[in-house]
Amino acid sequence: MIRTRIACLALLTAAVTAIGMGTASAAPGDTMTMCGSQLTPSGYVDTQWWNSAGCGSGTFSPNTKQIKQLTGYPVGTQVNACASTWPPAGWTITNTFYNSACRYSVVPSFDPNSWTLRRTS
């Protein structure tokens, strides 16, 4: 009887844990912060770069980025993004410009490093 209860409890705990650990889906425009060494997930773009001790660089090279979810925006939406990752499918580059928040290299430059993106499909 005790073994049955323990087995049922273990099964119930595993089921609750599995349900609770499901992947949360982000809404359009949601942002996250991650280390620059990690790949930007599909459907996201980089929107800002900076240096953080939390990502362990030890140099002045930008090593942390903010990313924004673009999946789910309606056609015609425009957003600004850093040129450090390609736009997701369905987004077209309509303008390039310099943005100090998108300096993702330790070498300073005033060359265009950002894009205006438009949702086209």
PDB file of N, CA, C and O in Angstrom, residues 3-77:
ATOM      1  N   ARG A   3       3.974   1.452  -0.999  1.00  0.00           N
ATOM      2  CA  ARG A   3       4.685   1.523  -2.278  1.00  0.00           C
ATOM      3  C   ARG A   3       3.773   2.106  -3.362  1.00  0.00           C
ATOM      4  O   ARG A   3       4.224   2.880  -4.210  1.00  0.00           O
ATOM      5  N   THR A   4       2.524   1.747  -3.351  1.00  0.00           N
ATOM      6  CA  THR A   4       1.573   2.265  -4.334  1.00  0.00           C
ATOM      7  C   THR A   4       1.408   3.776  -4.166  1.00  0.00           C
ATOM      8  O   THR A   4       1.395   4.524  -5.141  1.00  0.00           O
ATOM      9  N   ARG A   5       1.287   4.214  -2.910  1.00  0.00           N
ATOM     10  CA  ARG A   5       1.148   5.653  -2.645  1.00  0.00           C
ATOM     11  C   ARG A   5       2.396   6.412  -3.098  1.00  0.00           C
ATOM     12  O   ARG A   5       2.285   7.472  -3.694  1.00  0.00           O
ATOM     13  N   ILE A   6       3.561   5.877  -2.806  1.00  0.00           N
ATOM     14  CA  ILE A   6       4.814   6.523  -3.192  1.00  0.00           C
ATOM     15  C   ILE A   6       4.913   6.588  -4.718  1.00  0.00           C
ATOM     16  O   ILE A   6       5.285   7.620  -5.287  1.00  0.00           O
ATOM     17  N   ALA A   7       4.557   5.500  -5.383  1.00  0.00           N
ATOM     18  CA  ALA A   7       4.611   5.473  -6.844  1.00  0.00           C
ATOM     19  C   ALA A   7       3.628   6.483  -7.439  1.00  0.00           C
ATOM     20  O   ALA A   7       3.964   7.213  -8.383  1.00  0.00           O
ATOM     21  N   CYS A   8       2.428   6.563  -6.898  1.00  0.00           N
ATOM     22  CA  CYS A   8       1.435   7.528  -7.377  1.00  0.00           C
ATOM     23  C   CYS A   8       1.897   8.961  -7.135  1.00  0.00           C
ATOM     24  O   CYS A   8       1.743   9.832  -7.984  1.00  0.00           O
ATOM     25  N   LEU A   9       2.469   9.204  -5.978  1.00  0.00           N
ATOM     26  CA  LEU A   9       2.969  10.533  -5.650  1.00  0.00           C
ATOM     27  C   LEU A   9       4.106  10.932  -6.586  1.00  0.00           C
ATOM     28  O   LEU A   9       4.165  12.072  -7.057  1.00  0.00           O
ATOM     29  N   ALA A  10       5.001   9.988  -6.868  1.00  0.00           N
ATOM     30  CA  ALA A  10       6.113  10.265  -7.776  1.00  0.00           C
ATOM     31  C   ALA A  10       5.592  10.559  -9.178  1.00  0.00           C
ATOM     32  O   ALA A  10       6.066  11.483  -9.844  1.00  0.00           O
ATOM     33  N   LEU A  11       4.606   9.801  -9.618  1.00  0.00           N
ATOM     34  CA  LEU A  11       4.020  10.013 -10.941  1.00  0.00           C
ATOM     35  C   LEU A  11       3.308  11.362 -11.016  1.00  0.00           C
ATOM     36  O   LEU A  11       3.459  12.104 -11.978  1.00  0.00           O
ATOM     37  N   LEU A  12       2.571  11.709  -9.999  1.00  0.00           N
ATOM     38  CA  LEU A  12       1.871  12.985  -9.936  1.00  0.00           C
ATOM     39  C   LEU A  12       2.859  14.149  -9.929  1.00  0.00           C
ATOM     40  O   LEU A  12       2.688  15.133 -10.639  1.00  0.00           O
ATOM     41  N   THR A  13       3.935  14.029  -9.151  1.00  0.00           N
ATOM     42  CA  THR A  13       4.964  15.068  -9.093  1.00  0.00           C
ATOM     43  C   THR A  13       5.618  15.258 -10.454  1.00  0.00           C
ATOM     44  O   THR A  13       5.824  16.391 -10.905  1.00  0.00           O
ATOM     45  N   ALA A  14       5.909  14.152 -11.136  1.00  0.00           N
ATOM     46  CA  ALA A  14       6.523  14.237 -12.459  1.00  0.00           C
ATOM     47  C   ALA A  14       5.582  14.897 -13.461  1.00  0.00           C
ATOM     48  O   ALA A  14       6.001  15.722 -14.277  1.00  0.00           O
ATOM     49  N   ALA A  15       4.304  14.586 -13.387  1.00  0.00           N
ATOM     50  CA  ALA A  15       3.331  15.171 -14.309  1.00  0.00           C
ATOM     51  C   ALA A  15       3.175  16.669 -14.069  1.00  0.00           C
ATOM     52  O   ALA A  15       3.152  17.464 -15.005  1.00  0.00           O
ATOM     53  N   VAL A  16       3.095  17.077 -12.812  1.00  0.00           N
ATOM     54  CA  VAL A  16       2.960  18.497 -12.481  1.00  0.00           C
ATOM     55  C   VAL A  16       4.215  19.263 -12.905  1.00  0.00           C
ATOM     56  O   VAL A  16       4.138  20.358 -13.463  1.00  0.00           O
ATOM     57  N   THR A  17       5.372  18.675 -12.679  1.00  0.00           N
ATOM     58  CA  THR A  17       6.623  19.315 -13.073  1.00  0.00           C
ATOM     59  C   THR A  17       6.697  19.461 -14.578  1.00  0.00           C
ATOM     60  O   THR A  17       7.087  20.511 -15.087  1.00  0.00           O
ATOM     61  N   ALA A  18       6.320  18.441 -15.312  1.00  0.00           N
ATOM     62  CA  ALA A  18       6.380  18.493 -16.778  1.00  0.00           C
ATOM     63  C   ALA A  18       5.421  19.543 -17.321  1.00  0.00           C
ATOM     64  O   ALA A  18       5.748  20.278 -18.250  1.00  0.00           O
ATOM     65  N   ILE A  19       4.248  19.657 -16.754  1.00  0.00           N
ATOM     66  CA  ILE A  19       3.282  20.658 -17.206  1.00  0.00           C
ATOM     67  C   ILE A  19       3.778  22.055 -16.872  1.00  0.00           C
ATOM     68  O   ILE A  19       3.702  22.972 -17.671  1.00  0.00           O
ATOM     69  N   GLY A  20       4.315  22.232 -15.698  1.00  0.00           N
ATOM     70  CA  GLY A  20       4.790  23.540 -15.258  1.00  0.00           C
ATOM     71  C   GLY A  20       6.037  24.009 -15.956  1.00  0.00           C
ATOM     72  O   GLY A  20       6.331  25.193 -15.980  1.00  0.00           O
ATOM     73  N   MET A  21       6.783  23.127 -16.580  1.00  0.00           N
ATOM     74  CA  MET A  21       8.030  23.499 -17.228  1.00  0.00           C
ATOM     75  C   MET A  21       7.869  23.673 -18.723  1.00  0.00           C
ATOM     76  O   MET A  21       8.843  23.742 -19.448  1.00  0.00           O
ATOM     77  N   GLY A  22       6.664  23.775 -19.203  1.00  0.00           N
ATOM     78  CA  GLY A  22       6.447  23.979 -20.622  1.00  0.00           C
ATOM     79  C   GLY A  22       7.064  25.299 -21.067  1.00  0.00           C
ATOM     80  O   GLY A  22       7.237  26.222 -20.289  1.00  0.00           O
ATOM     81  N   THR A  23       7.386  25.414 -22.344  1.00  0.00           N
ATOM     82  CA  THR A  23       7.998  26.622 -22.871  1.00  0.00           C
ATOM     83  C   THR A  23       6.970  27.738 -22.914  1.00  0.00           C
ATOM     84  O   THR A  23       5.908  27.594 -23.490  1.00  0.00           O
ATOM     85  N   ALA A  24       7.303  28.840 -22.290  1.00  0.00           N
ATOM     86  CA  ALA A  24       6.414  29.991 -22.319  1.00  0.00           C
ATOM     87  C   ALA A  24       6.579  30.679 -23.663  1.00  0.00           C
ATOM     88  O   ALA A  24       7.683  30.859 -24.148  1.00  0.00           O
ATOM     89  N   SER A  25       5.472  31.043 -24.272  1.00  0.00           N
ATOM     90  CA  SER A  25       5.579  31.728 -25.554  1.00  0.00           C
ATOM     91  C   SER A  25       5.578  33.226 -25.310  1.00  0.00           C
ATOM     92  O   SER A  25       4.819  33.733 -24.501  1.00  0.00           O
ATOM     93  N   ALA A  26       6.444  33.904 -26.020  1.00  0.00           N
ATOM     94  CA  ALA A  26       6.577  35.339 -25.867  1.00  0.00           C
ATOM     95  C   ALA A  26       5.592  36.041 -26.797  1.00  0.00           C
ATOM     96  O   ALA A  26       5.288  35.570 -27.880  1.00  0.00           O
ATOM     97  N   ALA A  27       5.100  37.183 -26.346  1.00  0.00           N
ATOM     98  CA  ALA A  27       4.198  38.000 -27.150  1.00  0.00           C
ATOM     99  C   ALA A  27       5.030  38.930 -28.028  1.00  0.00           C
ATOM    100  O   ALA A  27       6.189  39.229 -27.711  1.00  0.00           O
ATOM    101  N   PRO A  28       4.464  39.402 -29.139  1.00  0.00           N
ATOM    102  CA  PRO A  28       5.201  40.339 -29.980  1.00  0.00           C
ATOM    103  C   PRO A  28       5.676  41.543 -29.164  1.00  0.00           C
ATOM    104  O   PRO A  28       4.918  42.111 -28.384  1.00  0.00           O
ATOM    105  N   GLY A  29       6.936  41.904 -29.334  1.00  0.00           N
ATOM    106  CA  GLY A  29       7.490  43.048 -28.613  1.00  0.00           C
ATOM    107  C   GLY A  29       8.131  42.716 -27.287  1.00  0.00           C
ATOM    108  O   GLY A  29       8.808  43.556 -26.703  1.00  0.00           O
ATOM    109  N   ASP A  30       7.932  41.493 -26.783  1.00  0.00           N
ATOM    110  CA  ASP A  30       8.574  41.092 -25.526  1.00  0.00           C
ATOM    111  C   ASP A  30      10.086  41.120 -25.696  1.00  0.00           C
ATOM    112  O   ASP A  30      10.607  40.768 -26.756  1.00  0.00           O
ATOM    113  N   THR A  31      10.790  41.541 -24.646  1.00  0.00           N
ATOM    114  CA  THR A  31      12.244  41.601 -24.703  1.00  0.00           C
ATOM    115  C   THR A  31      12.851  40.690 -23.648  1.00  0.00           C
ATOM    116  O   THR A  31      12.225  40.401 -22.630  1.00  0.00           O
ATOM    117  N   MET A  32      14.071  40.258 -23.930  1.00  0.00           N
ATOM    118  CA  MET A  32      14.854  39.452 -23.000  1.00  0.00           C
ATOM    119  C   MET A  32      16.294  39.937 -23.069  1.00  0.00           C
ATOM    120  O   MET A  32      16.717  40.487 -24.083  1.00  0.00           O
ATOM    121  N   THR A  33      17.048  39.689 -22.011  1.00  0.00           N
ATOM    122  CA  THR A  33      18.469  39.988 -21.978  1.00  0.00           C
ATOM    123  C   THR A  33      19.236  38.678 -21.972  1.00  0.00           C
ATOM    124  O   THR A  33      18.867  37.746 -21.264  1.00  0.00           O
ATOM    125  N   MET A  34      20.298  38.609 -22.769  1.00  0.00           N
ATOM    126  CA  MET A  34      21.109  37.396 -22.828  1.00  0.00           C
ATOM    127  C   MET A  34      22.552  37.761 -23.155  1.00  0.00           C
ATOM    128  O   MET A  34      22.835  38.864 -23.624  1.00  0.00           O
ATOM    129  N   CYS A  35      23.446  36.835 -22.884  1.00  0.00           N
ATOM    130  CA  CYS A  35      24.855  37.052 -23.197  1.00  0.00           C
ATOM    131  C   CYS A  35      25.052  37.043 -24.713  1.00  0.00           C
ATOM    132  O   CYS A  35      24.384  36.301 -25.430  1.00  0.00           O
ATOM    133  N   GLY A  36      25.970  37.868 -25.170  1.00  0.00           N
ATOM    134  CA  GLY A  36      26.231  37.980 -26.595  1.00  0.00           C
ATOM    135  C   GLY A  36      26.779  36.716 -27.224  1.00  0.00           C
ATOM    136  O   GLY A  36      26.685  36.535 -28.434  1.00  0.00           O
ATOM    137  N   SER A  37      27.336  35.823 -26.420  1.00  0.00           N
ATOM    138  CA  SER A  37      27.868  34.571 -26.953  1.00  0.00           C
ATOM    139  C   SER A  37      26.762  33.584 -27.324  1.00  0.00           C
ATOM    140  O   SER A  37      27.016  32.608 -28.028  1.00  0.00           O
ATOM    141  N   GLN A  38      25.541  33.839 -26.869  1.00  0.00           N
ATOM    142  CA  GLN A  38      24.410  32.973 -27.201  1.00  0.00           C
ATOM    143  C   GLN A  38      23.786  33.432 -28.509  1.00  0.00           C
ATOM    144  O   GLN A  38      23.711  34.632 -28.794  1.00  0.00           O
ATOM    145  N   LEU A  39      23.323  32.483 -29.306  1.00  0.00           N
ATOM    146  CA  LEU A  39      22.664  32.820 -30.564  1.00  0.00           C
ATOM    147  C   LEU A  39      21.302  33.439 -30.291  1.00  0.00           C
ATOM    148  O   LEU A  39      20.571  32.998 -29.391  1.00  0.00           O
ATOM    149  N   THR A  40      20.955  34.428 -31.071  1.00  0.00           N
ATOM    150  CA  THR A  40      19.631  35.038 -30.972  1.00  0.00           C
ATOM    151  C   THR A  40      18.616  34.027 -31.490  1.00  0.00           C
ATOM    152  O   THR A  40      18.765  33.521 -32.602  1.00  0.00           O
ATOM    153  N   PRO A  41      17.569  33.720 -30.699  1.00  0.00           N
ATOM    154  CA  PRO A  41      16.596  32.711 -31.132  1.00  0.00           C
ATOM    155  C   PRO A  41      15.831  33.141 -32.388  1.00  0.00           C
ATOM    156  O   PRO A  41      15.711  34.334 -32.682  1.00  0.00           O
ATOM    157  N   SER A  42      15.296  32.177 -33.081  1.00  0.00           N
ATOM    158  CA  SER A  42      14.485  32.427 -34.266  1.00  0.00           C
ATOM    159  C   SER A  42      13.292  33.308 -33.902  1.00  0.00           C
ATOM    160  O   SER A  42      12.659  33.103 -32.865  1.00  0.00           O
ATOM    161  N   GLY A  43      12.981  34.283 -34.741  1.00  0.00           N
ATOM    162  CA  GLY A  43      11.850  35.172 -34.487  1.00  0.00           C
ATOM    163  C   GLY A  43      12.201  36.398 -33.669  1.00  0.00           C
ATOM    164  O   GLY A  43      11.358  37.254 -33.432  1.00  0.00           O
ATOM    165  N   TYR A  44      13.452  36.500 -33.213  1.00  0.00           N
ATOM    166  CA  TYR A  44      13.911  37.639 -32.414  1.00  0.00           C
ATOM    167  C   TYR A  44      14.948  38.435 -33.196  1.00  0.00           C
ATOM    168  O   TYR A  44      15.576  37.918 -34.111  1.00  0.00           O
ATOM    169  N   VAL A  45      15.150  39.691 -32.794  1.00  0.00           N
ATOM    170  CA  VAL A  45      16.244  40.515 -33.302  1.00  0.00           C
ATOM    171  C   VAL A  45      16.957  41.147 -32.116  1.00  0.00           C
ATOM    172  O   VAL A  45      16.375  41.315 -31.037  1.00  0.00           O
ATOM    173  N   ASP A  46      18.218  41.504 -32.319  1.00  0.00           N
ATOM    174  CA  ASP A  46      18.980  42.225 -31.298  1.00  0.00           C
ATOM    175  C   ASP A  46      18.545  43.691 -31.337  1.00  0.00           C
ATOM    176  O   ASP A  46      18.390  44.264 -32.418  1.00  0.00           O
ATOM    177  N   THR A  47      18.357  44.303 -30.162  1.00  0.00           N
ATOM    178  CA  THR A  47      17.939  45.704 -30.124  1.00  0.00           C
ATOM    179  C   THR A  47      18.896  46.589 -29.327  1.00  0.00           C
ATOM    180  O   THR A  47      18.776  47.810 -29.394  1.00  0.00           O
ATOM    181  N   GLN A  48      19.815  45.996 -28.575  1.00  0.00           N
ATOM    182  CA  GLN A  48      20.763  46.792 -27.799  1.00  0.00           C
ATOM    183  C   GLN A  48      21.922  45.917 -27.354  1.00  0.00           C
ATOM    184  O   GLN A  48      21.739  44.728 -27.098  1.00  0.00           O
ATOM    185  N   TRP A  49      23.117  46.500 -27.252  1.00  0.00           N
ATOM    186  CA  TRP A  49      24.315  45.810 -26.777  1.00  0.00           C
ATOM    187  C   TRP A  49      24.991  46.639 -25.703  1.00  0.00           C
ATOM    188  O   TRP A  49      24.984  47.866 -25.765  1.00  0.00           O
ATOM    189  N   TRP A  50      25.610  45.969 -24.704  1.00  0.00           N
ATOM    190  CA  TRP A  50      26.400  46.645 -23.688  1.00  0.00           C
ATOM    191  C   TRP A  50      27.329  45.652 -23.024  1.00  0.00           C
ATOM    192  O   TRP A  50      27.262  44.459 -23.293  1.00  0.00           O
ATOM    193  N   ASN A  51      28.212  46.153 -22.172  1.00  0.00           N
ATOM    194  CA  ASN A  51      29.159  45.313 -21.450  1.00  0.00           C
ATOM    195  C   ASN A  51      28.612  45.030 -20.065  1.00  0.00           C
ATOM    196  O   ASN A  51      28.134  45.931 -19.385  1.00  0.00           O
ATOM    197  N   SER A  52      28.682  43.780 -19.645  1.00  0.00           N
ATOM    198  CA  SER A  52      28.180  43.377 -18.335  1.00  0.00           C
ATOM    199  C   SER A  52      29.111  42.334 -17.724  1.00  0.00           C
ATOM    200  O   SER A  52      29.518  41.390 -18.400  1.00  0.00           O
ATOM    201  N   ALA A  53      29.405  42.508 -16.450  1.00  0.00           N
ATOM    202  CA  ALA A  53      30.218  41.512 -15.740  1.00  0.00           C
ATOM    203  C   ALA A  53      29.474  40.181 -15.655  1.00  0.00           C
ATOM    204  O   ALA A  53      30.098  39.129 -15.530  1.00  0.00           O
ATOM    205  N   GLY A  54      28.163  40.193 -15.731  1.00  0.00           N
ATOM    206  CA  GLY A  54      27.362  38.974 -15.659  1.00  0.00           C
ATOM    207  C   GLY A  54      27.637  38.004 -16.790  1.00  0.00           C
ATOM    208  O   GLY A  54      27.382  36.815 -16.673  1.00  0.00           O
ATOM    209  N   CYS A  55      28.168  38.514 -17.898  1.00  0.00           N
ATOM    210  CA  CYS A  55      28.493  37.635 -19.026  1.00  0.00           C
ATOM    211  C   CYS A  55      29.983  37.348 -19.104  1.00  0.00           C
ATOM    212  O   CYS A  55      30.463  36.770 -20.080  1.00  0.00           O
ATOM    213  N   GLY A  56      30.723  37.774 -18.082  1.00  0.00           N
ATOM    214  CA  GLY A  56      32.088  37.340 -17.857  1.00  0.00           C
ATOM    215  C   GLY A  56      33.147  37.692 -18.868  1.00  0.00           C
ATOM    216  O   GLY A  56      34.084  36.945 -19.032  1.00  0.00           O
ATOM    217  N   SER A  57      33.063  38.796 -19.516  1.00  0.00           N
ATOM    218  CA  SER A  57      34.046  39.130 -20.528  1.00  0.00           C
ATOM    219  C   SER A  57      35.382  39.552 -19.926  1.00  0.00           C
ATOM    220  O   SER A  57      36.416  39.076 -20.332  1.00  0.00           O
ATOM    221  N   GLY A  58      35.363  40.483 -18.980  1.00  0.00           N
ATOM    222  CA  GLY A  58      36.601  40.986 -18.418  1.00  0.00           C
ATOM    223  C   GLY A  58      37.257  42.032 -19.303  1.00  0.00           C
ATOM    224  O   GLY A  58      38.312  42.543 -19.000  1.00  0.00           O
ATOM    225  N   THR A  59      36.639  42.344 -20.446  1.00  0.00           N
ATOM    226  CA  THR A  59      37.147  43.382 -21.344  1.00  0.00           C
ATOM    227  C   THR A  59      36.058  44.433 -21.518  1.00  0.00           C
ATOM    228  O   THR A  59      34.990  44.348 -20.921  1.00  0.00           O
ATOM    229  N   PHE A  60      36.320  45.400 -22.367  1.00  0.00           N
ATOM    230  CA  PHE A  60      35.317  46.425 -22.627  1.00  0.00           C
ATOM    231  C   PHE A  60      34.477  46.117 -23.857  1.00  0.00           C
ATOM    232  O   PHE A  60      33.706  46.935 -24.304  1.00  0.00           O
ATOM    233  N   SER A  61      34.634  44.937 -24.391  1.00  0.00           N
ATOM    234  CA  SER A  61      33.870  44.519 -25.549  1.00  0.00           C
ATOM    235  C   SER A  61      32.413  44.271 -25.152  1.00  0.00           C
ATOM    236  O   SER A  61      32.149  43.617 -24.140  1.00  0.00           O
ATOM    237  N   PRO A  62      31.449  44.779 -25.932  1.00  0.00           N
ATOM    238  CA  PRO A  62      30.046  44.500 -25.616  1.00  0.00           C
ATOM    239  C   PRO A  62      29.803  42.991 -25.573  1.00  0.00           C
ATOM    240  O   PRO A  62      30.184  42.271 -26.491  1.00  0.00           O
ATOM    241  N   ASN A  63      29.201  42.508 -24.486  1.00  0.00           N
ATOM    242  CA  ASN A  63      29.017  41.065 -24.321  1.00  0.00           C
ATOM    243  C   ASN A  63      27.603  40.681 -23.892  1.00  0.00           C
ATOM    244  O   ASN A  63      27.324  39.532 -23.618  1.00  0.00           O
ATOM    245  N   THR A  64      26.715  41.655 -23.819  1.00  0.00           N
ATOM    246  CA  THR A  64      25.338  41.413 -23.392  1.00  0.00           C
ATOM    247  C   THR A  64      24.411  42.106 -24.382  1.00  0.00           C
ATOM    248  O   THR A  64      24.722  43.187 -24.879  1.00  0.00           O
ATOM    249  N   LYS A  65      23.283  41.458 -24.683  1.00  0.00           N
ATOM    250  CA  LYS A  65      22.353  42.051 -25.643  1.00  0.00           C
ATOM    251  C   LYS A  65      20.911  41.920 -25.173  1.00  0.00           C
ATOM    252  O   LYS A  65      20.563  41.011 -24.427  1.00  0.00           O
ATOM    253  N   GLN A  66      20.113  42.871 -25.623  1.00  0.00           N
ATOM    254  CA  GLN A  66      18.671  42.785 -25.423  1.00  0.00           C
ATOM    255  C   GLN A  66      18.089  42.326 -26.754  1.00  0.00           C
ATOM    256  O   GLN A  66      18.494  42.816 -27.821  1.00  0.00           O
ATOM    257  N   ILE A  67      17.172  41.388 -26.706  1.00  0.00           N
ATOM    258  CA  ILE A  67      16.536  40.892 -27.926  1.00  0.00           C
ATOM    259  C   ILE A  67      15.035  41.126 -27.839  1.00  0.00           C
ATOM    260  O   ILE A  67      14.470  41.205 -26.742  1.00  0.00           O
ATOM    261  N   LYS A  68      14.410  41.270 -28.997  1.00  0.00           N
ATOM    262  CA  LYS A  68      12.970  41.549 -29.065  1.00  0.00           C
ATOM    263  C   LYS A  68      12.283  40.508 -29.941  1.00  0.00           C
ATOM    264  O   LYS A  68      12.768  40.179 -31.030  1.00  0.00           O
ATOM    265  N   GLN A  69      11.141  40.017 -29.480  1.00  0.00           N
ATOM    266  CA  GLN A  69      10.326  39.052 -30.223  1.00  0.00           C
ATOM    267  C   GLN A  69       9.557  39.779 -31.324  1.00  0.00           C
ATOM    268  O   GLN A  69       8.855  40.737 -31.049  1.00  0.00           O
ATOM    269  N   LEU A  70       9.704  39.317 -32.574  1.00  0.00           N
ATOM    270  CA  LEU A  70       8.970  39.917 -33.683  1.00  0.00           C
ATOM    271  C   LEU A  70       7.837  39.045 -34.195  1.00  0.00           C
ATOM    272  O   LEU A  70       6.953  39.535 -34.889  1.00  0.00           O
ATOM    273  N   THR A  71       7.853  37.774 -33.852  1.00  0.00           N
ATOM    274  CA  THR A  71       6.805  36.869 -34.317  1.00  0.00           C
ATOM    275  C   THR A  71       5.453  37.332 -33.789  1.00  0.00           C
ATOM    276  O   THR A  71       5.296  37.596 -32.600  1.00  0.00           O
ATOM    277  N   GLY A  72       4.493  37.452 -34.683  1.00  0.00           N
ATOM    278  CA  GLY A  72       3.141  37.825 -34.278  1.00  0.00           C
ATOM    279  C   GLY A  72       2.760  39.264 -34.588  1.00  0.00           C
ATOM    280  O   GLY A  72       1.592  39.629 -34.492  1.00  0.00           O
ATOM    281  N   TYR A  73       3.728  40.094 -34.971  1.00  0.00           N
ATOM    282  CA  TYR A  73       3.386  41.467 -35.365  1.00  0.00           C
ATOM    283  C   TYR A  73       2.613  41.439 -36.683  1.00  0.00           C
ATOM    284  O   TYR A  73       2.881  40.621 -37.557  1.00  0.00           O
ATOM    285  N   PRO A  74       1.671  42.367 -36.864  1.00  0.00           N
ATOM    286  CA  PRO A  74       0.917  42.403 -38.123  1.00  0.00           C
ATOM    287  C   PRO A  74       1.757  42.954 -39.279  1.00  0.00           C
ATOM    288  O   PRO A  74       2.733  43.673 -39.068  1.00  0.00           O
ATOM    289  N   VAL A  75       1.363  42.627 -40.496  1.00  0.00           N
ATOM    290  CA  VAL A  75       2.026  43.131 -41.698  1.00  0.00           C
ATOM    291  C   VAL A  75       1.966  44.657 -41.672  1.00  0.00           C
ATOM    292  O   VAL A  75       0.956  45.248 -41.299  1.00  0.00           O
ATOM    293  N   GLY A  76       3.078  45.294 -42.045  1.00  0.00           N
ATOM    294  CA  GLY A  76       3.157  46.753 -42.055  1.00  0.00           C
ATOM    295  C   GLY A  76       3.856  47.334 -40.839  1.00  0.00           C
ATOM    296  O   GLY A  76       4.247  48.494 -40.843  1.00  0.00           O
ATOM    297  N   THR A  77       4.043  46.532 -39.788  1.00  0.00           N
ATOM    298  CA  THR A  77       4.718  47.000 -38.572  1.00  0.00           C
ATOM    299  C   THR A  77       6.173  47.331 -38.886  1.00  0.00           C
ATOM    300  O   THR A  77       6.824  46.619 -39.636  1.00  0.00           O
TER     301      THR A  77
END
